[in-house]
Amino acid sequence: MKLVFATNNSNKLSEIRSLVPDGIEILSLKDINCLEELPETQNTLIGNSLQKAKYISETYGFNCFADDTGLEIDILNGEPGVYSARYAGDECNSEDNIEKVIEKLEGEEDRKAKFRTVIALIIDGKETFFEGACKGRIIKTKSGVEGFGYDPIFTPDGYEITFAEMNKVEKGAISHRGKAVEKLVGFLHR
C-alpha cells in the first residue's frame, strides 16, 4: 500500500516512516512533485489536518493522510494549541516558539501540558480521523538534541527526560503522534 503523507516537515516524515510497518510505503510531497506550501487556515487540529489531506487528494489524486499537532498548556488556556508552529509569529522558528513558552511560564509552578495529534486519512474519497495525546509538563530550560519543535522542553508523565532526550523508537512508543499512527496502522490492517 502506498500513502502520501501531506507534510513538508522532514522530521515528521522521518518519524512517521519509522513508526509504520513494512508493507505500507509512505510517499513524501516531494515524491509526488508537490512543491507548494499546503493550506493550513483552520482553527482546529481536525480542520487543518483535513484541509491538507483534501488538498492532496483533490489536487493530485492520491490516497493520503495529514496530521496537525498542538502543544496545549493548561495554565495558558490550551495555548499554543493549533497555532503551535507559528506561536511566536509567522516568520518564527522552533527556538522562537520555545522561548515564548518559557517566557510565558516564567514563575509558574503549574506547568502541566499535553501534545495532541489529529490525523486525517482519505482513501478513495472516504475520510477517517485518528487522535493521539501525550500528557506531561514543560520544563524551565531546554534539554536534549533529538526530535524537533517543543521536544526539548516537554517531559512526558512518568519520565524524567524530555522528548529531545529520547531516540525515535522511545519517543514513538509513547508520543501523541505515535499513538495516532498506531490507530491509523490498525485501521489500515483491518
CSV table of N, CA, C and O in Angstrom, one decimal, residues 51-130:
chain,number,residue,atom,x,y,z
A,51,GLN,N,-7.9,19.7,5.9
A,51,GLN,CA,-7.7,20.7,4.8
A,51,GLN,C,-6.5,20.2,4.0
A,51,GLN,O,-6.5,20.2,2.7
A,52,LYS,N,-5.4,19.8,4.6
A,52,LYS,CA,-4.2,19.4,3.9
A,52,LYS,C,-4.4,18.1,3.2
A,52,LYS,O,-4.0,18.0,2.0
A,53,ALA,N,-5.1,17.1,3.8
A,53,ALA,CA,-5.3,15.8,3.2
A,53,ALA,C,-6.2,16.0,1.9
A,53,ALA,O,-6.0,15.4,0.9
A,54,LYS,N,-7.3,16.8,2.1
A,54,LYS,CA,-8.2,17.1,0.9
A,54,LYS,C,-7.4,17.7,-0.2
A,54,LYS,O,-7.7,17.4,-1.4
A,55,TYR,N,-6.5,18.6,0.1
A,55,TYR,CA,-5.8,19.3,-0.9
A,55,TYR,C,-5.0,18.3,-1.8
A,55,TYR,O,-5.0,18.4,-3.0
A,56,ILE,N,-4.3,17.4,-1.1
A,56,ILE,CA,-3.5,16.4,-1.8
A,56,ILE,C,-4.4,15.5,-2.6
A,56,ILE,O,-4.2,15.1,-3.8
A,57,SER,N,-5.5,15.0,-2.0
A,57,SER,CA,-6.4,14.1,-2.6
A,57,SER,C,-7.1,14.7,-3.8
A,57,SER,O,-7.1,14.0,-4.9
A,58,GLU,N,-7.5,15.9,-3.7
A,58,GLU,CA,-8.3,16.5,-4.8
A,58,GLU,C,-7.3,17.1,-5.9
A,58,GLU,O,-7.7,17.0,-7.1
A,59,THR,N,-6.2,17.6,-5.5
A,59,THR,CA,-5.2,18.2,-6.5
A,59,THR,C,-4.4,17.1,-7.2
A,59,THR,O,-4.1,17.2,-8.4
A,60,TYR,N,-4.0,16.1,-6.4
A,60,TYR,CA,-3.0,15.1,-7.0
A,60,TYR,C,-3.6,13.7,-7.2
A,60,TYR,O,-3.0,12.9,-7.8
A,61,GLY,N,-4.8,13.5,-6.6
A,61,GLY,CA,-5.4,12.2,-6.8
A,61,GLY,C,-4.9,11.0,-6.0
A,61,GLY,O,-5.1,9.9,-6.4
A,62,PHE,N,-4.1,11.3,-5.0
A,62,PHE,CA,-3.5,10.2,-4.2
A,62,PHE,C,-4.3,9.9,-2.9
A,62,PHE,O,-4.9,10.9,-2.3
A,63,ASN,N,-4.3,8.7,-2.5
A,63,ASN,CA,-4.8,8.4,-1.1
A,63,ASN,C,-3.7,8.9,-0.2
A,63,ASN,O,-2.5,8.9,-0.5
A,64,CYS,N,-4.1,9.6,0.9
A,64,CYS,CA,-3.2,10.3,1.7
A,64,CYS,C,-3.7,10.5,3.1
A,64,CYS,O,-4.8,10.2,3.4
A,65,PHE,N,-2.8,11.0,3.9
A,65,PHE,CA,-3.1,11.4,5.2
A,65,PHE,C,-2.3,12.7,5.6
A,65,PHE,O,-1.2,12.9,5.0
A,66,ALA,N,-2.8,13.4,6.5
A,66,ALA,CA,-2.1,14.6,7.0
A,66,ALA,C,-2.4,14.7,8.5
A,66,ALA,O,-3.4,14.1,9.0
A,67,ASP,N,-1.5,15.3,9.2
A,67,ASP,CA,-1.7,15.5,10.6
A,67,ASP,C,-1.6,17.0,11.0
A,67,ASP,O,-1.0,17.8,10.2
A,68,ASP,N,-2.1,17.3,12.1
A,68,ASP,CA,-1.8,18.6,12.8
A,68,ASP,C,-1.6,18.3,14.2
A,68,ASP,O,-2.3,17.4,14.8
A,69,THR,N,-0.7,18.9,14.8
A,69,THR,CA,-0.3,18.7,16.2
A,69,THR,C,-0.2,20.0,16.9
A,69,THR,O,0.2,21.0,16.4
A,70,GLY,N,-0.7,20.0,18.2
A,70,GLY,CA,-0.6,21.2,19.0
A,70,GLY,C,-0.1,20.8,20.4
A,70,GLY,O,-0.4,19.7,20.9
A,71,LEU,N,0.7,21.7,21.0
A,71,LEU,CA,1.1,21.7,22.4
A,71,LEU,C,0.0,22.5,23.1
A,71,LEU,O,-0.2,23.7,22.8
A,72,GLU,N,-0.6,21.9,24.1
A,72,GLU,CA,-1.7,22.6,24.9
A,72,GLU,C,-1.2,22.7,26.3
A,72,GLU,O,-1.1,21.6,27.0
A,73,ILE,N,-1.0,23.9,26.8
A,73,ILE,CA,-0.5,24.1,28.1
A,73,ILE,C,-1.7,24.6,29.0
A,73,ILE,O,-2.3,25.6,28.7
A,74,ASP,N,-1.9,23.8,30.1
A,74,ASP,CA,-3.1,24.1,30.9
A,74,ASP,C,-3.2,25.5,31.4
A,74,ASP,O,-4.3,26.2,31.2
A,75,ILE,N,-2.2,26.1,32.0
A,75,ILE,CA,-2.3,27.4,32.6
A,75,ILE,C,-2.4,28.5,31.6
A,75,ILE,O,-2.8,29.6,31.9
A,76,LEU,N,-2.1,28.2,30.3
A,76,LEU,CA,-2.2,29.2,29.2
A,76,LEU,C,-3.5,28.9,28.4
A,76,LEU,O,-3.6,29.3,27.3
A,77,ASN,N,-4.4,28.3,29.1
A,77,ASN,CA,-5.8,28.0,28.5
A,77,ASN,C,-5.6,27.3,27.1
A,77,ASN,O,-6.4,27.6,26.2
A,78,GLY,N,-4.7,26.3,27.1
A,78,GLY,CA,-4.5,25.5,25.9
A,78,GLY,C,-3.6,26.1,24.8
A,78,GLY,O,-3.4,25.4,23.8
A,79,GLU,N,-3.0,27.2,25.1
A,79,GLU,CA,-2.0,27.8,24.1
A,79,GLU,C,-0.8,26.9,24.2
A,79,GLU,O,-0.5,26.3,25.2
A,80,PRO,N,0.0,26.9,23.1
A,80,PRO,CA,-0.3,27.5,21.8
A,80,PRO,C,-1.3,26.7,20.9
A,80,PRO,O,-1.7,27.3,19.9
A,81,GLY,N,-1.6,25.5,21.3
A,81,GLY,CA,-2.6,24.7,20.6
A,81,GLY,C,-2.4,24.7,19.1
A,81,GLY,O,-1.3,24.3,18.6
A,82,VAL,N,-3.5,25.0,18.3
A,82,VAL,CA,-3.5,24.9,16.9
A,82,VAL,C,-2.4,25.8,16.2
A,82,VAL,O,-2.0,25.6,15.1
A,83,TYR,N,-2.0,26.8,17.0
A,83,TYR,CA,-1.0,27.8,16.5
A,83,TYR,C,0.4,27.4,16.9
A,83,TYR,O,1.3,28.3,16.9
A,84,SER,N,0.7,26.2,17.4
A,84,SER,CA,2.0,25.8,17.9
A,84,SER,C,3.1,26.1,17.0
A,84,SER,O,4.2,26.6,17.4
A,85,ALA,N,3.0,25.8,15.7
A,85,ALA,CA,4.1,26.0,14.7
A,85,ALA,C,4.4,27.5,14.5
A,85,ALA,O,5.6,27.8,14.1
A,86,ARG,N,3.5,28.4,14.7
A,86,ARG,CA,3.7,29.8,14.5
A,86,ARG,C,3.4,30.7,15.7
A,86,ARG,O,3.0,31.8,15.6
A,87,TYR,N,3.6,30.1,16.9
A,87,TYR,CA,3.3,30.7,18.1
A,87,TYR,C,4.0,32.1,18.3
A,87,TYR,O,3.4,33.0,18.8
A,88,ALA,N,5.2,32.1,17.9
A,88,ALA,CA,6.0,33.4,18.1
A,88,ALA,C,5.9,34.3,16.9
A,88,ALA,O,6.6,35.3,16.8
A,89,GLY,N,5.0,34.0,15.9
A,89,GLY,CA,4.8,34.8,14.7
A,89,GLY,C,5.0,34.0,13.4
A,89,GLY,O,5.6,32.9,13.5
A,90,ASP,N,4.6,34.6,12.3
A,90,ASP,CA,4.6,33.9,11.1
A,90,ASP,C,6.1,33.5,10.6
A,90,ASP,O,6.3,32.5,9.9
A,91,GLU,N,7.0,34.3,10.9
A,91,GLU,CA,8.4,34.1,10.5
A,91,GLU,C,9.3,33.4,11.6
A,91,GLU,O,10.5,33.5,11.5
A,92,CYS,N,8.6,32.8,12.6
A,92,CYS,CA,9.4,32.3,13.7
A,92,CYS,C,9.9,30.9,13.4
A,92,CYS,O,9.6,30.3,12.4
A,93,ASN,N,10.8,30.4,14.3
A,93,ASN,CA,11.3,29.1,14.2
A,93,ASN,C,11.0,28.4,15.5
A,93,ASN,O,10.5,29.0,16.5
A,94,SER,N,11.4,27.1,15.7
A,94,SER,CA,11.2,26.4,16.9
A,94,SER,C,11.8,27.1,18.1
A,94,SER,O,11.3,27.1,19.2
A,95,GLU,N,13.0,27.6,17.9
A,95,GLU,CA,13.7,28.3,19.0
A,95,GLU,C,12.9,29.5,19.5
A,95,GLU,O,12.7,29.7,20.7
A,96,ASP,N,12.3,30.3,18.6
A,96,ASP,CA,11.5,31.4,19.0
A,96,ASP,C,10.2,30.9,19.8
A,96,ASP,O,9.9,31.5,20.8
A,97,ASN,N,9.6,29.8,19.3
A,97,ASN,CA,8.4,29.3,19.9
A,97,ASN,C,8.7,28.8,21.3
A,97,ASN,O,8.0,29.1,22.3
A,98,ILE,N,9.9,28.1,21.5
A,98,ILE,CA,10.3,27.6,22.8
A,98,ILE,C,10.5,28.8,23.8
A,98,ILE,O,10.1,28.8,24.9
A,99,GLU,N,11.2,29.8,23.3
A,99,GLU,CA,11.5,31.0,24.1
A,99,GLU,C,10.2,31.7,24.6
A,99,GLU,O,10.1,32.1,25.7
A,100,LYS,N,9.2,31.7,23.7
A,100,LYS,CA,8.0,32.4,24.0
A,100,LYS,C,7.2,31.6,25.1
A,100,LYS,O,6.7,32.2,26.1
A,101,VAL,N,7.2,30.2,25.0
A,101,VAL,CA,6.6,29.4,26.0
A,101,VAL,C,7.3,29.6,27.4
A,101,VAL,O,6.7,29.8,28.4
A,102,ILE,N,8.6,29.5,27.4
A,102,ILE,CA,9.4,29.6,28.6
A,102,ILE,C,9.1,31.0,29.2
A,102,ILE,O,8.9,31.1,30.5
A,103,GLU,N,9.1,32.0,28.4
A,103,GLU,CA,8.8,33.4,28.9
A,103,GLU,C,7.4,33.5,29.5
A,103,GLU,O,7.2,34.0,30.6
A,104,LYS,N,6.4,32.9,28.9
A,104,LYS,CA,5.0,33.0,29.4
A,104,LYS,C,4.8,32.2,30.7
A,104,LYS,O,3.9,32.5,31.4
A,105,LEU,N,5.7,31.1,30.9
A,105,LEU,CA,5.6,30.3,32.1
A,105,LEU,C,6.5,30.8,33.2
A,105,LEU,O,6.5,30.1,34.2
A,106,GLU,N,7.2,31.9,33.0
A,106,GLU,CA,8.1,32.4,34.0
A,106,GLU,C,7.4,32.5,35.3
A,106,GLU,O,6.3,33.1,35.4
A,107,GLY,N,7.9,31.9,36.4
A,107,GLY,CA,7.4,32.0,37.7
A,107,GLY,C,6.2,31.1,38.0
A,107,GLY,O,5.7,31.0,39.1
A,108,GLU,N,5.7,30.4,37.0
A,108,GLU,CA,4.6,29.5,37.1
A,108,GLU,C,5.0,28.1,37.7
A,108,GLU,O,5.9,27.5,37.2
A,109,GLU,N,4.3,27.6,38.6
A,109,GLU,CA,4.5,26.3,39.2
A,109,GLU,C,3.7,25.2,38.4
A,109,GLU,O,4.2,24.1,38.2
A,110,ASP,N,2.5,25.6,38.0
A,110,ASP,CA,1.7,24.6,37.2
A,110,ASP,C,2.2,24.6,35.8
A,110,ASP,O,1.9,25.6,35.0
A,111,ARG,N,2.9,23.6,35.4
A,111,ARG,CA,3.5,23.5,34.1
A,111,ARG,C,2.9,22.3,33.3
A,111,ARG,O,3.5,21.8,32.3
A,112,LYS,N,1.7,21.8,33.7
A,112,LYS,CA,1.1,20.7,33.0
A,112,LYS,C,0.8,21.1,31.6
A,112,LYS,O,0.3,22.2,31.3
A,113,ALA,N,1.0,20.1,30.7
A,113,ALA,CA,0.7,20.3,29.3
A,113,ALA,C,0.5,18.9,28.6
A,113,ALA,O,0.7,17.9,29.2
A,114,LYS,N,0.0,19.0,27.4
A,114,LYS,CA,-0.1,17.8,26.6
A,114,LYS,C,0.1,18.1,25.1
A,114,LYS,O,-0.3,19.2,24.7
A,115,PHE,N,0.6,17.2,24.4
A,115,PHE,CA,0.7,17.2,23.0
A,115,PHE,C,-0.5,16.4,22.5
A,115,PHE,O,-0.9,15.4,23.0
A,116,ARG,N,-1.1,17.0,21.4
A,116,ARG,CA,-2.3,16.3,20.8
A,116,ARG,C,-2.1,16.3,19.3
A,116,ARG,O,-1.8,17.3,18.7
A,117,THR,N,-2.2,15.1,18.7
A,117,THR,CA,-2.1,15.0,17.2
A,117,THR,C,-3.4,14.4,16.7
A,117,THR,O,-4.0,13.5,17.2
A,118,VAL,N,-3.9,15.0,15.6
A,118,VAL,CA,-5.0,14.5,14.8
A,118,VAL,C,-4.6,14.2,13.4
A,118,VAL,O,-3.9,15.0,12.8
A,119,ILE,N,-4.9,13.0,13.0
A,119,ILE,CA,-4.5,12.5,11.6
A,119,ILE,C,-5.8,12.4,10.8
A,119,ILE,O,-6.8,11.8,11.3
A,120,ALA,N,-5.9,13.0,9.6
A,120,ALA,CA,-7.0,12.8,8.7
A,120,ALA,C,-6.5,11.9,7.6
A,120,ALA,O,-5.5,12.2,6.9
A,121,LEU,N,-7.2,10.8,7.4
A,121,LEU,CA,-6.9,9.9,6.3
A,121,LEU,C,-8.0,9.9,5.2
A,121,LEU,O,-9.1,9.9,5.6
A,122,ILE,N,-7.5,10.0,4.0
A,122,ILE,CA,-8.5,9.9,2.9
A,122,ILE,C,-8.1,8.8,2.0
A,122,ILE,O,-7.0,8.8,1.4
A,123,ILE,N,-8.9,7.8,1.9
A,123,ILE,CA,-8.7,6.7,1.0
A,123,ILE,C,-10.0,6.6,0.1
A,123,ILE,O,-11.1,6.4,0.6
A,124,ASP,N,-9.8,6.7,-1.2
A,124,ASP,CA,-10.9,6.6,-2.2
A,124,ASP,C,-12.0,7.5,-1.8
A,124,ASP,O,-13.2,7.2,-1.9
A,125,GLY,N,-11.6,8.7,-1.3
A,125,GLY,CA,-12.6,9.8,-1.0
A,125,GLY,C,-13.2,9.7,0.4
A,125,GLY,O,-14.0,10.6,0.8
A,126,LYS,N,-13.0,8.6,1.1
A,126,LYS,CA,-13.6,8.4,2.4
A,126,LYS,C,-12.6,8.9,3.5
A,126,LYS,O,-11.4,8.6,3.5
A,127,GLU,N,-13.2,9.8,4.4
A,127,GLU,CA,-12.4,10.4,5.4
A,127,GLU,C,-12.5,9.7,6.8
A,127,GLU,O,-13.6,9.3,7.2
A,128,THR,N,-11.4,9.5,7.4
A,128,THR,CA,-11.3,8.8,8.7
A,128,THR,C,-10.3,9.6,9.6
A,128,THR,O,-9.3,10.1,9.1
A,129,PHE,N,-10.6,9.7,10.9
A,129,PHE,CA,-9.7,10.5,11.8
A,129,PHE,C,-9.2,9.7,12.9
A,129,PHE,O,-9.9,8.8,13.4
A,130,PHE,N,-8.0,10.0,13.3
A,130,PHE,CA,-7.3,9.3,14.4
A,130,PHE,C,-6.7,10.3,15.3
A,130,PHE,O,-6.1,11.3,14.8
